Amino acid sequence: MDLAPFPASISPADSAADARLERLAELAVKVGLGLVPGQELVMTAPVEALPLARLITEQAYKAGATLVTTLFSDDRSALLRYQHARDESFDVSAGWLYEGMAAAFRGGAARLAIVGADPSLLSEQAPGKVARANRAQSKAYRPALDLIADSFINWTLVPFAHPAWAKAVFPEAAPEAAVKKLWDAIYAITRVDAADPIAAWAAHNANLKARQDRLNQQRFHSLHFRGSGTDLIVGLADGHAWMGGASHAKNGVYGNPNIPTEEVFTTPHRARTQGHVSATKPLSHQGTLIDGIRVRFEAGAIVEAHATRGQAVLEQMISTDAGARQLGEVALVPSSNPIAKSGILFFNTLFDENAASHIALGQAYSKCFVQEFSEEELVERGANRSLIHVDWMIGSPEVEVDGLDEAGKATPVMRNGEWVD
Ligand code: ZN
Ligand code: ZN
């Protein structure tokens, strides 16, 4: 395996590209975070994304940030651990770091992650080691993740065209051409190419809000997905609420947690999913690819799981804890959105989960409820708890979606991949 296919110096050379990267940085801070003066910012980024991290830092200070702290990660260093570290390394994680992050969030800091990784970075490594390292990481990250999942603070994810990611998405293209193609796709999908990207996001958020309001009025008891290899009832949590686009975090700041985003989503009841479902796209999970997923649910939990590729990783993933076999999210995504229309498989959840309707195994979002509930009340209403949250795609133009009321009466919600009304 080639460890470093390309040099890291990939900052765009022409000024048009520079201008677009700047607009992405501006979107990240103004639309993604909605950063308010006096806030600290904690950012994570791959080392390759240094040019974007710098532009975001500049935008953040201009928006009134008191301090921007960036933690960089490096793929090669991550691999060196698998090549040279002693066995006990794979049960170790930097818990002190995540406790520090959690302390920053409790102190009011916003969180930004630049996303863009080699989707098959760890595919050649021993699955057992990968699983142990993931588990240790998930456990250690919990204090910080809880605050993010509960929207305690404003946070956002924004993409960067990492060369190894570009190579995975466009394997036929030469390295530089692949990076350019990926950037072009990113700029189109994130609306950086719009005449006024900030206005385009305001309009997009208004559309998602209208859809969210419609579903909240309909108050379905469950959703029924039907298509080739899929006949699945997803029961919704008691008191669930649909969300989509921008929202207010608990600190009152209004932002978009994901750039891009095309989904409206809510919390399923962890014990009320029934039937079988086939994934409509491969899932890129922690550096490995799981393809051809078919699972069967009984009383909310996966009782059978198959994959044509990555079966061992799938099994390890759903064995993480009791909640890893149950659903924590269901999301509806029409096929006409820019990510779906691009036809590109990104091997990256931030993009691929927005290309099709999806479900997520694991942790539920406590915000997807009609009011704020205590942890105990959330569990009582059906919200799932887990160390993982893994989205995978089950929607396509061929998959029909109905909303069911408590008596089972069906209302068409999606046909041919589009909203019915
Ligand atoms: Zn989602
Ligand atoms: Zn999700």
XYZ file of C-alpha atoms and ligand atoms in Angstrom:
423
model
C 0.000 0.000 0.000
C 1.240 3.443 -0.941
C 1.324 5.453 2.255
C 1.673 8.950 0.863
C 0.397 9.056 -2.691
C 0.771 12.794 -3.098
C 2.648 15.676 -1.540
C 0.655 17.657 1.010
C 1.175 20.928 -0.806
C -2.159 21.108 -2.543
C -3.280 24.623 -1.813
C -5.039 25.826 -4.953
C -2.678 27.779 -7.172
C -5.084 29.924 -9.162
C -6.815 32.904 -7.651
C -10.319 31.728 -8.665
C -9.822 28.622 -6.547
C -8.456 30.761 -3.706
C -11.578 32.895 -3.838
C -13.796 29.837 -3.599
C -11.819 28.443 -0.650
C -12.258 31.802 1.050
C -15.992 31.694 0.461
C -16.108 28.196 1.933
C -14.270 29.481 5.017
C -16.744 32.349 5.297
C -19.683 29.924 5.009
C -18.136 27.684 7.669
C -17.951 30.522 10.181
C -21.074 32.550 9.315
C -23.540 29.856 8.186
C -22.088 26.701 9.758
C -21.100 27.965 13.191
C -22.929 31.281 13.326
C -19.973 32.164 15.557
C -20.773 35.009 17.963
C -18.273 37.611 19.230
C -16.519 36.483 22.394
C -16.688 32.758 21.556
C -13.669 30.482 21.510
C -13.337 28.018 18.640
C -11.891 24.511 18.816
C -11.088 23.196 15.325
C -9.790 19.818 14.140
C -8.315 19.337 10.679
C -6.170 16.980 8.629
C -2.710 18.515 8.053
C -3.472 18.712 4.329
C -6.285 21.165 5.130
C -3.947 23.796 6.577
C -4.872 26.394 3.889
C -8.581 26.096 4.748
C -7.876 25.995 8.502
C -5.971 29.276 8.188
C -8.791 30.935 6.223
C -11.331 29.740 8.801
C -9.111 31.051 11.585
C -9.040 34.443 9.865
C -12.827 34.469 9.405
C -13.342 33.410 13.027
C -11.203 36.225 14.414
C -12.950 38.690 12.094
C -16.273 37.401 13.490
C -15.050 38.151 17.017
C -13.543 34.860 18.216
C -11.434 35.274 21.347
C -9.220 32.277 20.604
C -8.990 29.708 17.823
C -7.265 26.431 18.749
C -6.645 23.910 15.968
C -5.660 20.262 16.407
C -4.198 18.690 13.276
C -4.246 14.986 12.430
C -1.993 13.120 10.025
C -2.818 9.913 8.157
C 0.776 8.692 7.992
C 1.202 9.111 11.736
C -2.028 7.189 12.272
C -0.652 4.307 10.179
C 2.667 4.304 12.031
C 0.748 3.268 15.118
C -0.592 0.182 13.327
C 2.903 -0.643 12.054
C 4.984 -0.096 15.160
C 2.949 0.355 18.333
C 2.818 -2.352 20.988
C -0.422 -4.322 21.247
C -1.786 -2.468 24.276
C -1.725 0.736 22.222
C -5.035 -0.233 20.596
C -6.941 0.038 23.870
C -5.548 3.504 24.589
C -7.064 6.833 23.643
C -6.291 10.448 24.508
C -9.075 10.754 27.073
C -7.382 13.795 28.594
C -7.736 15.576 25.253
C -11.469 14.928 24.950
C -12.011 15.915 28.590
C -10.236 19.153 27.698
C -12.471 19.592 24.656
C -15.547 18.972 26.799
C -14.279 21.579 29.274
C -13.869 24.054 26.420
C -17.434 23.371 25.229
C -18.837 23.765 28.751
C -16.984 27.068 28.819
C -18.812 28.153 25.656
C -16.373 27.258 22.875
C -17.760 26.407 19.440
C -16.549 23.342 17.557
C -15.551 22.987 13.921
C -14.239 19.872 12.209
C -12.695 19.958 8.755
C -13.665 16.639 7.231
C -11.789 14.948 4.430
C -9.968 11.703 4.971
C -8.628 8.726 3.085
C -11.702 6.457 3.179
C -9.594 3.317 3.094
C -6.735 4.461 5.317
C -7.095 1.492 7.668
C -8.428 -1.069 5.208
C -5.190 -3.079 5.206
C -4.899 -3.117 8.985
C -6.048 -5.946 11.260
C -9.822 -5.489 11.797
C -9.454 -6.464 15.461
C -6.951 -3.667 16.106
C -9.078 -1.167 14.175
C -12.148 -2.162 16.175
C -10.309 -1.901 19.517
C -8.858 1.491 18.626
C -12.286 2.731 17.475
C -13.896 1.495 20.658
C -11.265 3.105 22.902
C -11.614 6.314 20.897
C -15.435 6.303 21.063
C -15.362 5.753 24.825
C -12.798 8.478 25.436
C -14.574 10.908 23.109
C -17.892 10.449 24.922
C -17.719 13.532 27.215
C -17.128 15.807 24.231
C -19.506 13.947 21.885
C -22.381 14.132 24.392
C -22.181 17.919 24.393
C -22.161 17.966 20.579
C -24.963 15.397 20.194
C -27.057 17.386 22.709
C -26.344 20.628 20.775
C -25.012 22.166 23.971
C -22.864 24.368 21.741
C -22.872 25.464 18.090
C -20.777 23.138 15.940
C -20.228 22.373 12.291
C -18.491 20.040 9.853
C -17.061 21.352 6.574
C -15.286 19.416 3.812
C -11.756 19.631 2.418
C -10.605 17.862 -0.768
C -7.884 15.709 0.782
C -5.798 14.129 -2.041
C -6.328 10.559 -0.819
C -10.052 11.205 -0.595
C -10.034 12.644 -4.142
C -8.170 9.579 -5.386
C -10.798 7.275 -3.881
C -13.658 9.262 -5.427
C -12.018 9.706 -8.864
C -9.620 6.730 -9.197
C -9.267 7.186 -12.965
C -8.099 10.804 -12.787
C -4.509 11.964 -12.321
C -3.844 13.119 -8.726
C -4.133 16.863 -9.356
C -7.125 16.451 -11.665
C -8.872 14.300 -9.034
C -8.387 16.989 -6.374
C -9.748 19.629 -8.751
C -12.766 17.474 -9.639
C -13.502 16.907 -5.961
C -13.218 20.627 -5.206
C -15.566 21.428 -8.098
C -18.107 18.959 -6.677
C -17.679 20.350 -3.143
C -18.117 23.960 -4.252
C -21.258 23.114 -6.265
C -22.804 21.028 -3.479
C -22.000 23.485 -0.671
C -23.488 26.335 -2.759
C -20.142 28.181 -2.714
C -20.723 28.546 -6.472
C -24.016 30.387 -5.953
C -24.013 34.100 -6.801
C -24.573 34.812 -3.098
C -23.733 31.679 -1.086
C -25.030 33.093 2.201
C -28.390 34.006 0.641
C -28.500 30.581 -1.061
C -28.097 28.939 2.335
C -30.855 31.094 3.850
C -33.227 29.937 1.064
C -32.111 26.304 1.450
C -32.632 26.427 5.221
C -36.128 27.866 4.684
C -36.994 24.929 2.372
C -35.749 22.369 4.888
C -37.691 24.158 7.655
C -40.919 23.975 5.599
C -40.436 20.230 5.102
C -39.657 19.737 8.776
C -42.847 21.640 9.739
C -44.946 19.534 7.339
C -43.690 16.258 8.846
C -44.192 17.600 12.357
C -47.826 18.400 11.513
C -48.358 14.913 10.062
C -47.214 13.291 13.331
C -46.635 9.826 11.892
C -46.335 6.911 14.282
C -43.922 5.110 11.966
C -42.433 5.115 8.470
C -42.639 2.275 5.973
C -39.762 1.863 3.462
C -40.515 -0.453 0.538
C -38.252 -1.407 -2.371
C -36.008 -4.104 -3.744
C -34.637 -5.999 -0.734
C -36.367 -3.605 1.658
C -39.577 -3.879 3.627
C -38.958 -1.968 6.817
C -41.159 -0.316 9.423
C -39.305 2.304 11.459
C -41.310 3.250 14.555
C -40.783 6.843 15.656
C -40.020 7.852 19.239
C -42.864 9.179 21.393
C -42.723 12.947 21.267
C -40.233 12.952 18.376
C -39.730 16.090 16.307
C -38.327 16.373 12.796
C -35.347 18.640 12.236
C -33.442 19.862 9.226
C -31.076 22.615 8.161
C -30.090 25.334 10.582
C -31.128 25.212 14.231
C -30.500 26.915 17.542
C -27.998 25.191 19.802
C -28.700 25.255 23.541
C -26.346 28.231 23.858
C -28.802 30.131 21.638
C -26.507 30.295 18.615
C -28.117 29.620 15.210
C -26.073 27.556 12.780
C -25.860 24.610 10.376
C -24.181 21.614 12.057
C -23.356 20.099 8.681
C -22.178 21.749 5.472
C -23.531 20.323 3.205
C -26.912 19.137 4.511
C -29.986 18.013 2.584
C -31.798 15.840 5.142
C -34.749 16.119 7.468
C -34.330 13.675 10.312
C -35.793 12.491 13.575
C -35.418 9.945 16.373
C -36.845 6.460 15.902
C -38.156 4.410 18.813
C -35.326 1.990 19.593
C -37.696 -0.985 20.082
C -40.079 -0.421 17.152
C -38.141 -1.170 13.977
C -39.257 -4.316 12.218
C -38.437 -6.015 8.918
C -35.532 -6.166 6.511
C -33.563 -3.514 4.697
C -30.834 -3.400 2.038
C -28.373 -0.537 1.839
C -28.550 1.397 -1.426
C -24.940 2.636 -1.244
C -21.703 1.322 0.270
C -20.783 2.594 3.710
C -17.348 3.991 4.403
C -16.736 3.382 8.094
C -13.545 4.403 9.953
C -11.257 3.742 7.022
C -12.941 0.588 5.752
C -15.679 -0.017 3.201
C -18.799 -2.055 3.958
C -20.802 -2.931 0.859
C -23.988 -4.850 0.143
C -25.417 -4.495 3.643
C -28.617 -6.470 4.306
C -30.008 -6.650 7.815
C -33.148 -7.834 9.552
C -34.643 -6.113 12.581
C -36.866 -7.665 15.206
C -38.403 -5.535 17.950
C -35.966 -2.752 17.108
C -32.709 -4.708 17.109
C -30.680 -6.243 14.290
C -30.983 -10.019 14.492
C -29.298 -10.820 11.160
C -26.602 -8.844 9.359
C -24.892 -9.560 6.051
C -22.475 -7.632 3.871
C -20.908 -8.670 0.582
C -17.759 -6.801 1.637
C -16.637 -5.844 5.148
C -18.856 -8.345 6.988
C -16.369 -8.606 9.877
C -16.270 -4.825 10.299
C -20.072 -4.683 10.173
C -20.361 -7.369 12.841
C -17.798 -5.674 15.055
C -19.579 -2.361 14.622
C -22.982 -3.703 15.695
C -21.374 -5.519 18.618
C -19.913 -2.310 20.066
C -22.656 -2.203 22.706
C -26.371 -3.052 23.069
C -27.454 0.178 21.383
C -25.287 -0.424 18.320
C -27.897 -2.873 16.964
C -30.702 -0.345 17.283
C -31.610 2.839 15.448
C -30.804 6.346 16.644
C -31.843 8.298 13.541
C -34.044 8.117 10.482
C -33.664 10.727 7.744
C -35.510 11.533 4.531
C -33.633 12.950 1.562
C -35.093 13.609 -1.909
C -33.206 12.393 -4.993
C -33.250 15.810 -6.683
C -30.737 17.465 -4.338
C -27.279 18.474 -5.634
C -25.433 15.621 -3.890
C -27.762 12.934 -5.236
C -27.784 14.563 -8.675
C -23.971 14.598 -8.816
C -24.165 10.797 -8.909
C -20.816 10.694 -7.105
C -20.146 8.171 -4.375
C -18.042 10.174 -1.928
C -17.063 7.449 0.575
C -17.728 10.117 3.190
C -20.774 10.200 5.444
C -21.118 13.977 5.385
C -21.837 13.739 1.663
C -23.229 10.249 1.124
C -25.820 10.447 3.914
C -27.212 13.506 2.134
C -27.572 11.658 -1.175
C -30.345 9.337 0.002
C -32.762 8.609 2.812
C -30.895 6.851 5.595
C -30.975 5.306 9.024
C -28.291 5.427 11.694
C -27.354 2.726 14.134
C -26.530 3.915 17.634
C -26.822 7.153 19.544
C -29.960 9.291 19.099
C -30.043 13.085 18.951
C -31.801 14.433 22.046
C -32.767 17.562 20.084
C -35.189 15.626 17.868
C -38.004 15.923 20.412
C -40.928 18.301 20.856
C -39.412 19.564 24.100
C -36.292 19.146 26.221
C -36.394 15.889 28.168
C -34.135 14.457 30.858
C -31.927 11.510 29.913
C -34.363 9.180 31.711
C -37.384 10.652 29.922
C -35.631 10.332 26.558
C -34.959 6.636 27.137
C -38.581 6.164 28.209
C -39.730 7.735 24.928
C -37.577 5.378 22.916
C -34.339 7.305 22.292
C -31.393 4.971 21.760
C -28.046 5.177 23.569
C -24.758 3.907 22.141
C -21.086 4.710 21.716
C -21.584 4.710 17.952
C -23.668 6.702 15.489
C -23.302 5.272 11.995
C -25.480 6.488 9.114
C -26.149 4.263 6.128
C -28.204 4.810 3.053
C -31.438 2.922 2.410
C -33.215 5.325 0.036
C -33.273 5.516 -3.748
C -35.774 6.574 -6.434
C -37.057 2.968 -6.329
C -37.726 2.955 -2.580
C -41.208 4.186 -1.600
C -41.804 5.783 1.781
C -45.168 5.924 3.546
C -46.051 7.486 6.867
C -48.225 5.281 9.067
C -50.573 6.434 11.810
C -50.996 4.390 14.991
C -53.688 2.213 13.360
C -51.374 1.523 10.405
C -53.167 3.751 7.873
C -50.647 4.790 5.209
C -50.001 8.254 3.741
C -47.553 8.429 0.809
C -44.495 10.519 1.782
C -41.972 9.820 -1.000
C -42.425 8.405 -4.496
C -39.745 8.135 -7.196
C -37.337 9.614 -4.694
C -39.304 12.866 -4.299
C -41.689 14.335 -1.732
C -45.315 13.546 -2.501
C -46.543 16.998 -1.445
Zn -28.567 11.975 8.995
Zn -26.614 10.646 11.451
